[in-house]
Structure formats: C-alpha cells, structure tokens
Amino acid sequence: MGSTDSKLNFRKAVIQLTTKTQPVEATDDAFWDQFWADTTTTVQDVFALVPAAEIRAVREESPSNLATLCYKAVEKLVQGAESGCPTEREKQVILNCTRILTRILPYIFEDQDWRGFFWSTVPGAGRAGTDELDDDDGARPLAESLLLAIADLLFCPDFTVHSHKRGPDSVENMQSIDSCEYIWEAGVGFAQSPPLNYIHDLNRTELLRLLLTCFSEAMYLPPSSDNSVLNPWVTFFCSTENRHALPLFTSLLNVVCAYDPVGYGIPYNHLLFSDYREQLVEQAVQILIVTLEHDGGVPHRPASPSSMEEQESTGPENLFVNYLSRIHREEDFDFVLKGLARLLTNPLTQTYLPNSTKKIQFHQELLVLFWKLCDFNKKFLFFVLKSSDVLDILVPILYYLNDARADQSRVGLMHIGVFILLLLSGERNFGVRLNKPYSIHVPMDIPVFTGTHADLLIVVFHKIITTGHQRLQPLFDCLLTIVVNVSPYLKSLSMVAANKLLHLLEAFSTSWFLFSAAQNHHLVFFLLEAFNNIIQYQFDGNCNLVYAIIRKRNVFHQLANLPSDPASIQKALQRKRKSPDVISRTSSQETVSMEGSHPAVPAEPGTLKTSLVAMP
C-alpha cells in the first residue's frame, strides 16, 4: 500500500504542477517536496507518471514553474553532494531528483528558447575559491552546479562507493575526500578491488544516466558546419573544474574492462539473478565514448557579453583524452585489451545448452571505445599489434560485419568495424598474425574452409561485397585496401579464399561495371596489386591462388583487351541496364555454411526483406 500511495501522491503533485497557472514560489518547500521528499518512486514510475505532453504543456504555459522545478532539483543534488547523504531519506531524495531531471531535461533541450536556461547564473551559487556574495561575476551557471554535484555524488561514501570510515558515528567530509581512493574497480592505476555492492551499482547507474542525458543536448541542436563547436556540458565536465575527472575516468574504464558477463559459467544464471553490473557497464562505456569525442575547440553556449569575452580560440583541455593518452604500462594495456576482447567475443560463444550464457548488446559501443583507444594512445595500438590477442579482436569484428551486412540500420557498425581493420592493416605485425590457423568455430553463414585468419578475412569481405546492401558500396575501397595492405604477408591462402578473390576480380573487371562510374577501376587496381604482392613475396606457399589465376586467365585476357572506343562503351552500358546486379550472387562457388549460423537476408535498395532466403 505504501508504494501505491507514494505513486498516487507523486501523480497528484504532477497534476498540480500542470494545472497551476500562477508561479509557485521557490520558497514553498511544502509544494516542491512532494516531488522528491515524500515519494519512493522508481525510474520507471517517473517516466510513466510524468507524460511527455504534460512536460511540454508546463514548458509552454507555466515556464516559471518548470524552471523552479529544475532549480530546486539541482539544489537538492548540490545539498546532497555537500552533506554526503548520511541518512536513507536523503539518499532517496537524491535518487528522486535524479530521475525527475533525467525525465525533464530532453524536453528543455528540444526547445530553442530554453537551451540557455541551464547556463544562466543562479544567485548564491558561487564558484569555488570565490566569496559567496550576491555577485553576478562569482555566480555559477546551473549546468555547472549540476555537473559538479553529479561528480561528487559518484564518489559519495555509502551511496555510490564503499565507505572507509572506521566507526558508525564518524562522518566523512565530502569536500576533503580523496576520490582516487574510491575508484570503483581494480585495473588501470588501481590495484584494490572494492567489494561488490549492487545498491552502489544501481545508484551509479542512475547518476550516469542523468549525466548522459545532460550530454545529449547536442542531439537537439541543428547540424552545424563548424566542427570546432563543442558540447558545453562535456567540455566543462572534462575540464580541470571537475576535481573527480581522473578517478571517474579510471573507474569507468576499469568497470568496463573488468566486466565478465559469464561470471562463474553456471548455465542460465542470467535468468535466475539480475545483473546490475551490466547496466552500469553499458552506461559507463557510453559516457566514455561521449567524453572522448571532444578534444579541444569552442564550447557552444548561448551568447552573452561576459561569456564571449572569456572564450578563447580553443576550448579547455579534455582531461579524459589526456588521461587516456598517458596510459603506458604494459599490464594496463593487457588488462584493457583482454577485457575488450572478452566482451566482444561474448556473443560469439557457443554452448551445448541453447541460450545458457548471457549475451551483451553493447558491442558497437565497445568497438567505438577500441577505436578511441587506438586513436589517442599510439602505444596501446602498437601493443595490440604485437600481441597475439589482436586476433581476438579481429574475429568478433568480422562476425559483426558479416551479421550486419544486409541490415541498413547498422551501417554505422559496418563503418566503424571496417575502419578499425583498416587502421590495424597498416602495420606489418597484423598481416603476419593473420597466418595463424583459424580453428575456432564461430557461427557465421560463410563457406566452411580449412585455413588461416587471412582466409576468414577474405571470405567475409567477399560475403559483404556480394550480399551486402548498396549503401555499403563506398566501403569497397576500404575493404580491398585492407586486403592489399596484408597481402605481402599472406603465406598460404586456401582454395576457398583464392576463388573468392578471383570472383571479385571477375565481377569488377566486366566492361559495363568499369565504365559505369569513374572510380570503379580502383577496385580492379587493388585486386591486381594484391595478386602481385602475393606472387612477388609469398609465391612458394600460394599454389592455390596461382592455380585459381591460371584457371581464370580469360579474365585477365579480357581486361588486357578492354575496348575503349565510344561505341563499345555505350554497348557495355546498355548491357548493364539489362542485368543490373553488380555482382552475381550465384557464380561464386558456395559450400556448406558453418554450423549454427543464420543466413542474413539480402537487402534491396531502400527496403529490407523480412522473409527467409529461398531454399532450393
């Protein structure tokens, strides 16, 4: 009954807010406390009991009341960050305010007239190190107060971290606390693993969800041609104003890389017990991606005379990028690489019992994080390339590329996966590692073959090119560039992979395809260069490729005798209109697909077929 009454009271408070036409004073604590002090609502309750239409109605009809609600909620978070939330009631107030702000902020961001609200100064909210007088120059914008309060609360003893206090009566001072001693998980820069506490994980997840909502303002802004304009929320949070930047970055990275969704390996344990750590890991990796996206620039804030004078040509240093670039210990690199490889490989794991192990769903975010790590920390990239674990990154990437090739909604995943492989292929060590025999069994709808990881790469690339949707055509250059980059180091291609390469050459060298676009001949150049590299540097072990080339010698003869007169070109283009498929999907020799695989449905331009592939 208590929970039902609490929801009813909260709903009554929302109705009162939407029906009041006169502004409610900020000093009317009896009214505002209805939203957080007297309720025990969950985040699902808040989203259900505060409809979007009512938020927009308050925004349009009673803007002062919505502004006061936001101000009072932020005020409660600031007070909780200062006091350390010593009582259970204060902790519940903090959670309620967090959920309300998470619900309301998107509707403030979507209205252009409201975007400057959080960056307006609030009287009495002084900056650190200044006298707390009613001085506008010393006032802190509401957004900054909110971000600093969230950062403080993420390291609040007995709320989001394990307390170090020695007695029940002692209280830790939030202002003097050293948050580096409260890092959430062992790993990079921190050796001690704190005891697991699912309540702390839930509270961290709520605060990170609010933080991600704050960062989402950029989603509601019109596209800008100025790439140097940055998100002011992210810029401030990653600046030196945030004294918790280092421990928070370390906590987020360690929580992600230390997570093991399988745990002790007990079958179906994920169906019996709730895994609160997974929610935290998903929020953590998204926060990392957003914060690492900004590297200097001009924060986009509503123009004001004082702010225009204070802005420099470049924004403040991004501490998250700085800390990431300074990781240098090999044990830290090994921890990060093994953690990412474990998570990326998780959905590929097969068991005798169907659906007996937990499958994560945030692999795309992990790929973006891996890209950021390689981009900002070249020492990490070199460590990856010299490590045999690089193949534990390659195989899941190829799996995701093959799985997403016919799904137009996952074209972003295709791009990030291909770009990572393109980056890795530029180094010799990657090409050498590809000669390791491929013996694991990953469920992919590709021909069964006996060979190396290089064969797997070529077979998957062939599948992407021949059965992917047309929006992937701009990636063909990148795919074949990867093949060219690794070709001098491929010691022995299987017959399956050799036939795939020759099939691509046969398709790309047809006259109508070469003449249909100005850049199509580049694809033939890449394939010929790959053949030349293999024959020149690895001739002895590649008898399969040489045999396939001899079998398809007519393709090379036709390419050498390619007509160039206008009449022949027009005739070839007319032939294209009669047979519009760029690459025949039946001429390539297909064999039995791998056990446990599910064929992807070919996608036509602009549509996605929902039916199964026709069976003979």
Short mmCIF file of C-alpha atoms in Angstrom, two decimals, residues 74-392:
data_model
loop_
_atom_site.label_atom_id
_atom_site.label_comp_id
_atom_site.label_asym_id
_atom_site.label_seq_id
_atom_site.Cartn_x
_atom_site.Cartn_y
_atom_site.Cartn_z
CA VAL A 74 19.55 20.71 -8.79
CA GLU A 75 19.64 22.45 -5.41
CA LYS A 76 18.79 19.16 -3.69
CA LEU A 77 21.60 17.39 -5.58
CA VAL A 78 24.08 20.10 -4.57
CA GLN A 79 22.99 19.86 -0.93
CA GLY A 80 23.32 16.09 -1.02
CA ALA A 81 26.80 16.35 -2.53
CA GLU A 82 27.84 18.71 0.26
CA SER A 83 26.35 16.70 3.12
CA GLY A 84 27.29 13.24 1.84
CA CYS A 85 23.72 11.88 2.16
CA PRO A 86 24.17 10.49 5.69
CA THR A 87 20.55 9.30 6.01
CA GLU A 88 18.46 6.93 3.91
CA ARG A 89 15.86 9.65 3.41
CA GLU A 90 18.45 11.99 1.88
CA LYS A 91 19.64 9.23 -0.43
CA GLN A 92 16.07 8.67 -1.61
CA VAL A 93 15.65 12.41 -2.23
CA ILE A 94 18.81 12.41 -4.37
CA LEU A 95 17.56 9.46 -6.42
CA ASN A 96 14.14 11.04 -6.93
CA CYS A 97 15.68 14.34 -8.08
CA THR A 98 18.00 12.43 -10.41
CA ARG A 99 15.08 10.61 -12.02
CA ILE A 100 12.99 13.77 -12.40
CA LEU A 101 15.84 15.65 -14.10
CA THR A 102 16.54 12.67 -16.36
CA ARG A 103 12.90 12.79 -17.44
CA ILE A 104 12.62 16.57 -17.90
CA LEU A 105 15.94 17.58 -19.47
CA PRO A 106 15.26 16.30 -23.03
CA TYR A 107 12.13 18.48 -23.26
CA ILE A 108 14.15 21.51 -22.22
CA PHE A 109 16.83 20.77 -24.81
CA GLU A 110 14.32 20.36 -27.64
CA ASP A 111 13.05 23.96 -27.24
CA GLN A 112 15.43 26.55 -28.65
CA ASP A 113 14.22 29.22 -26.21
CA TRP A 114 15.13 27.02 -23.23
CA ARG A 115 18.64 25.96 -24.25
CA GLY A 116 20.29 28.82 -22.40
CA PHE A 117 18.38 28.16 -19.18
CA PHE A 118 20.92 25.85 -17.56
CA TRP A 119 23.78 28.17 -18.49
CA SER A 120 22.17 31.14 -16.78
CA THR A 121 23.63 32.16 -13.44
CA VAL A 122 21.85 31.39 -10.20
CA PRO A 123 22.23 33.92 -7.34
CA GLY A 124 24.08 32.48 -4.39
CA ALA A 125 25.73 29.65 -6.33
CA GLY A 126 29.30 30.84 -6.06
CA ARG A 127 32.30 29.35 -7.82
CA ALA A 128 34.94 27.55 -5.85
CA GLY A 129 37.53 29.89 -4.43
CA THR A 130 35.29 32.98 -4.54
CA ASP A 131 33.44 34.78 -1.79
CA GLU A 132 29.84 33.65 -1.67
CA LEU A 133 28.29 37.06 -2.14
CA ASP A 134 25.44 38.04 -4.38
CA ASP A 135 27.94 38.86 -7.05
CA ASP A 136 26.97 38.01 -10.61
CA ASP A 137 30.62 37.59 -11.60
CA GLY A 138 31.04 34.88 -8.96
CA ALA A 139 27.78 33.09 -9.68
CA ARG A 140 27.93 29.61 -11.16
CA PRO A 141 25.61 28.53 -14.01
CA LEU A 142 23.03 25.92 -13.09
CA ALA A 143 24.58 23.42 -15.52
CA GLU A 144 27.97 23.64 -13.80
CA SER A 145 26.39 23.18 -10.37
CA LEU A 146 24.53 20.12 -11.65
CA LEU A 147 27.61 18.53 -13.23
CA LEU A 148 29.81 19.09 -10.19
CA ALA A 149 27.11 17.69 -7.91
CA ILE A 150 26.84 14.55 -10.07
CA ALA A 151 30.63 14.12 -9.98
CA ASP A 152 30.67 14.48 -6.18
CA LEU A 153 27.79 12.06 -5.73
CA LEU A 154 29.54 9.43 -7.88
CA PHE A 155 32.12 9.20 -5.09
CA CYS A 156 29.80 9.56 -2.11
CA PRO A 157 30.61 7.01 0.64
CA ASP A 158 27.80 4.57 1.44
CA PHE A 159 25.86 5.86 -1.56
CA THR A 160 27.96 5.06 -4.63
CA VAL A 161 31.24 3.84 -3.09
CA HIS A 162 32.24 1.73 -0.11
CA SER A 163 32.88 3.85 2.98
CA HIS A 164 36.31 3.95 4.62
CA LYS A 165 35.06 5.36 7.91
CA ARG A 166 36.20 3.46 10.99
CA GLY A 167 33.18 3.88 13.23
CA PRO A 168 29.42 4.18 12.84
CA ASP A 169 29.41 7.68 14.29
CA SER A 170 32.18 9.13 12.12
CA VAL A 171 31.17 11.16 9.05
CA GLU A 172 33.45 11.67 6.05
CA ASN A 173 33.87 15.22 4.80
CA MET A 174 32.79 15.36 1.15
CA GLN A 175 34.88 18.46 0.42
CA SER A 176 38.17 16.97 1.59
CA ILE A 177 37.60 13.42 0.37
CA ASP A 178 40.28 11.97 -1.94
CA SER A 179 38.20 10.25 -4.60
CA CYS A 180 41.28 8.48 -6.02
CA GLU A 181 40.98 6.15 -3.01
CA TYR A 182 37.42 5.26 -4.01
CA ILE A 183 37.92 4.08 -7.61
CA TRP A 184 35.13 1.63 -8.43
CA GLU A 185 37.13 -1.30 -9.78
CA ALA A 186 40.68 -2.62 -9.88
CA GLY A 187 42.57 -2.27 -13.14
CA VAL A 188 44.33 0.70 -14.69
CA GLY A 189 46.09 2.69 -11.96
CA PHE A 190 44.29 0.95 -9.10
CA ALA A 191 45.14 -2.46 -7.66
CA GLN A 192 42.49 -2.96 -4.98
CA SER A 193 39.12 -4.40 -5.96
CA PRO A 194 36.36 -2.94 -3.74
CA PRO A 195 33.63 -5.28 -2.51
CA LEU A 196 30.68 -5.61 -4.89
CA ASN A 197 27.51 -3.83 -3.80
CA TYR A 198 24.52 -3.93 -6.11
CA ILE A 199 22.94 -0.89 -4.40
CA HIS A 200 26.02 1.16 -5.24
CA ASP A 201 25.89 -0.10 -8.83
CA LEU A 202 22.24 0.92 -9.13
CA ASN A 203 22.91 4.40 -7.74
CA ARG A 204 25.91 4.88 -10.03
CA THR A 205 23.79 3.82 -13.00
CA GLU A 206 21.09 6.38 -12.15
CA LEU A 207 23.64 9.21 -11.88
CA LEU A 208 25.43 8.18 -15.08
CA ARG A 209 22.09 8.07 -16.88
CA LEU A 210 21.43 11.66 -15.78
CA LEU A 211 24.94 12.65 -16.85
CA LEU A 212 24.40 11.09 -20.28
CA THR A 213 21.09 12.97 -20.53
CA CYS A 214 22.93 16.23 -19.83
CA PHE A 215 25.43 15.41 -22.58
CA SER A 216 22.59 14.67 -25.03
CA GLU A 217 21.83 18.35 -25.67
CA ALA A 218 23.83 18.08 -28.91
CA MET A 219 21.17 15.73 -30.32
CA TYR A 220 18.62 18.55 -30.28
CA LEU A 221 20.79 21.18 -31.98
CA PRO A 222 20.56 21.81 -35.74
CA PRO A 223 23.51 20.48 -37.76
CA SER A 224 26.43 22.88 -37.76
CA SER A 225 29.07 23.26 -40.45
CA ASP A 226 31.54 24.38 -37.79
CA ASN A 227 33.13 21.20 -36.47
CA SER A 228 35.01 23.09 -33.76
CA VAL A 229 31.80 23.86 -31.85
CA LEU A 230 31.71 21.61 -28.79
CA ASN A 231 29.12 20.49 -26.31
CA PRO A 232 29.49 22.82 -23.28
CA TRP A 233 28.29 20.12 -20.89
CA VAL A 234 31.04 17.72 -21.96
CA THR A 235 33.64 20.47 -22.19
CA PHE A 236 33.05 21.61 -18.61
CA PHE A 237 32.79 18.09 -17.18
CA CYS A 238 36.14 17.08 -18.74
CA SER A 239 37.93 20.26 -17.63
CA THR A 240 40.02 20.97 -14.54
CA GLU A 241 36.87 22.31 -12.84
CA ASN A 242 35.93 18.68 -12.20
CA ARG A 243 38.22 17.50 -9.40
CA HIS A 244 36.99 13.92 -9.84
CA ALA A 245 37.96 13.68 -13.53
CA LEU A 246 40.88 11.27 -13.02
CA PRO A 247 39.21 8.80 -10.62
CA LEU A 248 35.99 8.89 -12.63
CA PHE A 249 37.78 8.18 -15.92
CA THR A 250 39.68 5.33 -14.27
CA SER A 251 36.53 3.96 -12.66
CA LEU A 252 34.58 3.96 -15.92
CA LEU A 253 37.40 2.30 -17.88
CA ASN A 254 38.07 -0.32 -15.21
CA VAL A 255 34.38 -1.17 -14.74
CA VAL A 256 34.03 -1.79 -18.48
CA CYS A 257 37.21 -3.81 -18.94
CA ALA A 258 36.80 -5.89 -15.77
CA TYR A 259 33.23 -6.93 -16.53
CA ASP A 260 32.67 -10.62 -17.19
CA PRO A 261 29.07 -11.35 -18.25
CA VAL A 262 29.57 -15.11 -17.97
CA GLY A 263 30.77 -14.99 -14.36
CA TYR A 264 31.30 -18.46 -12.93
CA GLY A 265 29.85 -20.05 -16.05
CA ILE A 266 26.76 -21.54 -14.40
CA PRO A 267 24.21 -22.23 -17.18
CA TYR A 268 21.18 -19.93 -17.23
CA ASN A 269 22.39 -17.95 -14.21
CA HIS A 270 21.42 -14.72 -16.01
CA LEU A 271 17.79 -15.88 -15.98
CA LEU A 272 17.82 -16.55 -12.25
CA PHE A 273 19.64 -13.47 -10.98
CA SER A 274 19.62 -9.82 -12.05
CA ASP A 275 22.97 -8.50 -13.27
CA TYR A 276 23.06 -4.89 -12.12
CA ARG A 277 26.68 -4.55 -13.19
CA GLU A 278 25.71 -4.90 -16.87
CA GLN A 279 23.53 -1.76 -16.70
CA LEU A 280 26.42 0.13 -15.10
CA VAL A 281 28.90 -1.10 -17.72
CA GLU A 282 26.62 -0.05 -20.58
CA GLN A 283 26.21 3.46 -19.14
CA ALA A 284 29.94 3.66 -18.40
CA VAL A 285 31.03 2.80 -21.93
CA GLN A 286 28.59 5.34 -23.38
CA ILE A 287 29.89 8.08 -21.06
CA LEU A 288 33.46 7.22 -22.09
CA ILE A 289 32.60 7.44 -25.79
CA VAL A 290 30.91 10.84 -25.41
CA THR A 291 33.66 12.36 -23.29
CA LEU A 292 36.42 11.08 -25.57
CA GLU A 293 34.68 12.56 -28.61
CA HIS A 294 35.69 16.10 -27.62
CA ASP A 295 39.29 17.21 -27.96
CA GLY A 296 39.55 21.00 -27.62
CA GLY A 297 37.51 23.55 -29.54
CA VAL A 298 34.96 26.25 -28.77
CA PRO A 299 32.12 25.27 -26.41
CA HIS A 300 28.70 26.15 -27.83
CA ARG A 301 26.98 28.30 -25.22
CA PRO A 302 24.25 30.90 -25.56
CA ALA A 303 25.96 34.17 -26.36
CA SER A 304 26.39 36.69 -23.58
CA PRO A 305 28.86 39.59 -23.35
CA SER A 306 30.80 38.09 -20.46
CA SER A 307 30.98 34.60 -21.94
CA MET A 308 32.09 35.92 -25.32
CA GLU A 309 34.97 37.74 -23.68
CA GLU A 310 36.02 34.68 -21.67
CA GLN A 311 36.02 32.26 -24.62
CA GLU A 312 39.38 31.58 -26.17
CA SER A 313 40.11 30.36 -29.66
CA THR A 314 40.40 26.81 -28.32
CA GLY A 315 38.50 25.19 -25.52
CA PRO A 316 39.99 23.84 -22.31
CA GLU A 317 41.98 20.62 -22.34
CA ASN A 318 39.91 17.45 -22.26
CA LEU A 319 41.23 15.61 -19.20
CA PHE A 320 39.62 12.32 -20.25
CA VAL A 321 41.54 12.37 -23.55
CA ASN A 322 44.67 13.43 -21.70
CA TYR A 323 44.45 10.58 -19.20
CA LEU A 324 43.71 8.04 -21.92
CA SER A 325 46.73 9.13 -23.96
CA ARG A 326 49.03 8.82 -20.92
CA ILE A 327 48.34 5.17 -20.12
CA HIS A 328 51.67 3.43 -20.73
CA ARG A 329 52.17 0.36 -18.52
CA GLU A 330 52.02 -2.95 -20.37
CA GLU A 331 49.97 -4.57 -17.61
CA ASP A 332 47.37 -1.82 -18.07
CA PHE A 333 47.33 -2.36 -21.84
CA ASP A 334 46.95 -6.10 -21.29
CA PHE A 335 44.06 -5.55 -18.87
CA VAL A 336 42.22 -3.26 -21.31
CA LEU A 337 42.82 -5.44 -24.38
CA LYS A 338 41.82 -8.69 -22.69
CA GLY A 339 38.73 -7.04 -21.21
CA LEU A 340 37.54 -5.65 -24.54
CA ALA A 341 38.31 -8.92 -26.33
CA ARG A 342 36.34 -10.86 -23.71
CA LEU A 343 33.29 -8.64 -24.12
CA LEU A 344 33.45 -8.52 -27.93
CA THR A 345 33.76 -12.31 -28.11
CA ASN A 346 30.87 -12.88 -25.70
CA PRO A 347 28.03 -13.03 -28.30
CA LEU A 348 30.08 -15.48 -30.40
CA THR A 349 30.35 -18.09 -27.66
CA GLN A 350 28.51 -21.32 -28.43
CA THR A 351 27.35 -23.79 -25.81
CA TYR A 352 25.63 -27.15 -25.92
CA LEU A 353 22.68 -25.67 -23.99
CA PRO A 354 20.83 -23.05 -26.06
CA ASN A 355 20.79 -19.52 -24.59
CA SER A 356 22.53 -20.75 -21.45
CA THR A 357 25.05 -17.90 -21.31
CA LYS A 358 24.45 -14.17 -21.08
CA LYS A 359 24.85 -12.16 -24.30
CA ILE A 360 25.74 -8.48 -24.15
CA GLN A 361 24.20 -5.99 -26.59
CA PHE A 362 26.63 -3.04 -26.48
CA HIS A 363 29.29 -4.39 -28.85
CA GLN A 364 29.01 -1.33 -31.13
CA GLU A 365 29.92 0.96 -28.23
CA LEU A 366 32.88 -1.31 -27.43
CA LEU A 367 34.15 -1.01 -31.00
CA VAL A 368 33.96 2.79 -30.81
CA LEU A 369 35.85 2.72 -27.50
CA PHE A 370 38.51 0.47 -29.03
CA TRP A 371 38.86 2.93 -31.92
CA LYS A 372 39.29 5.82 -29.47
CA LEU A 373 41.94 3.90 -27.54
CA CYS A 374 43.94 3.24 -30.70
CA ASP A 375 43.46 6.80 -31.94
CA PHE A 376 44.51 8.66 -28.79
CA ASN A 377 47.13 6.22 -27.45
CA LYS A 378 49.57 5.01 -30.10
CA LYS A 379 51.44 2.94 -27.52
CA PHE A 380 48.25 0.96 -27.00
CA LEU A 381 47.91 0.48 -30.76
CA PHE A 382 51.46 -0.88 -31.01
CA PHE A 383 50.80 -3.16 -28.03
CA VAL A 384 47.69 -4.53 -29.76
CA LEU A 385 49.58 -5.17 -32.98
CA LYS A 386 52.43 -7.04 -31.33
CA SER A 387 50.07 -9.09 -29.16
CA SER A 388 48.55 -12.37 -30.27
CA ASP A 389 45.30 -11.12 -28.73
CA VAL A 390 44.78 -8.92 -31.78
CA LEU A 391 43.11 -11.92 -33.42
CA ASP A 392 40.63 -11.99 -30.52
#
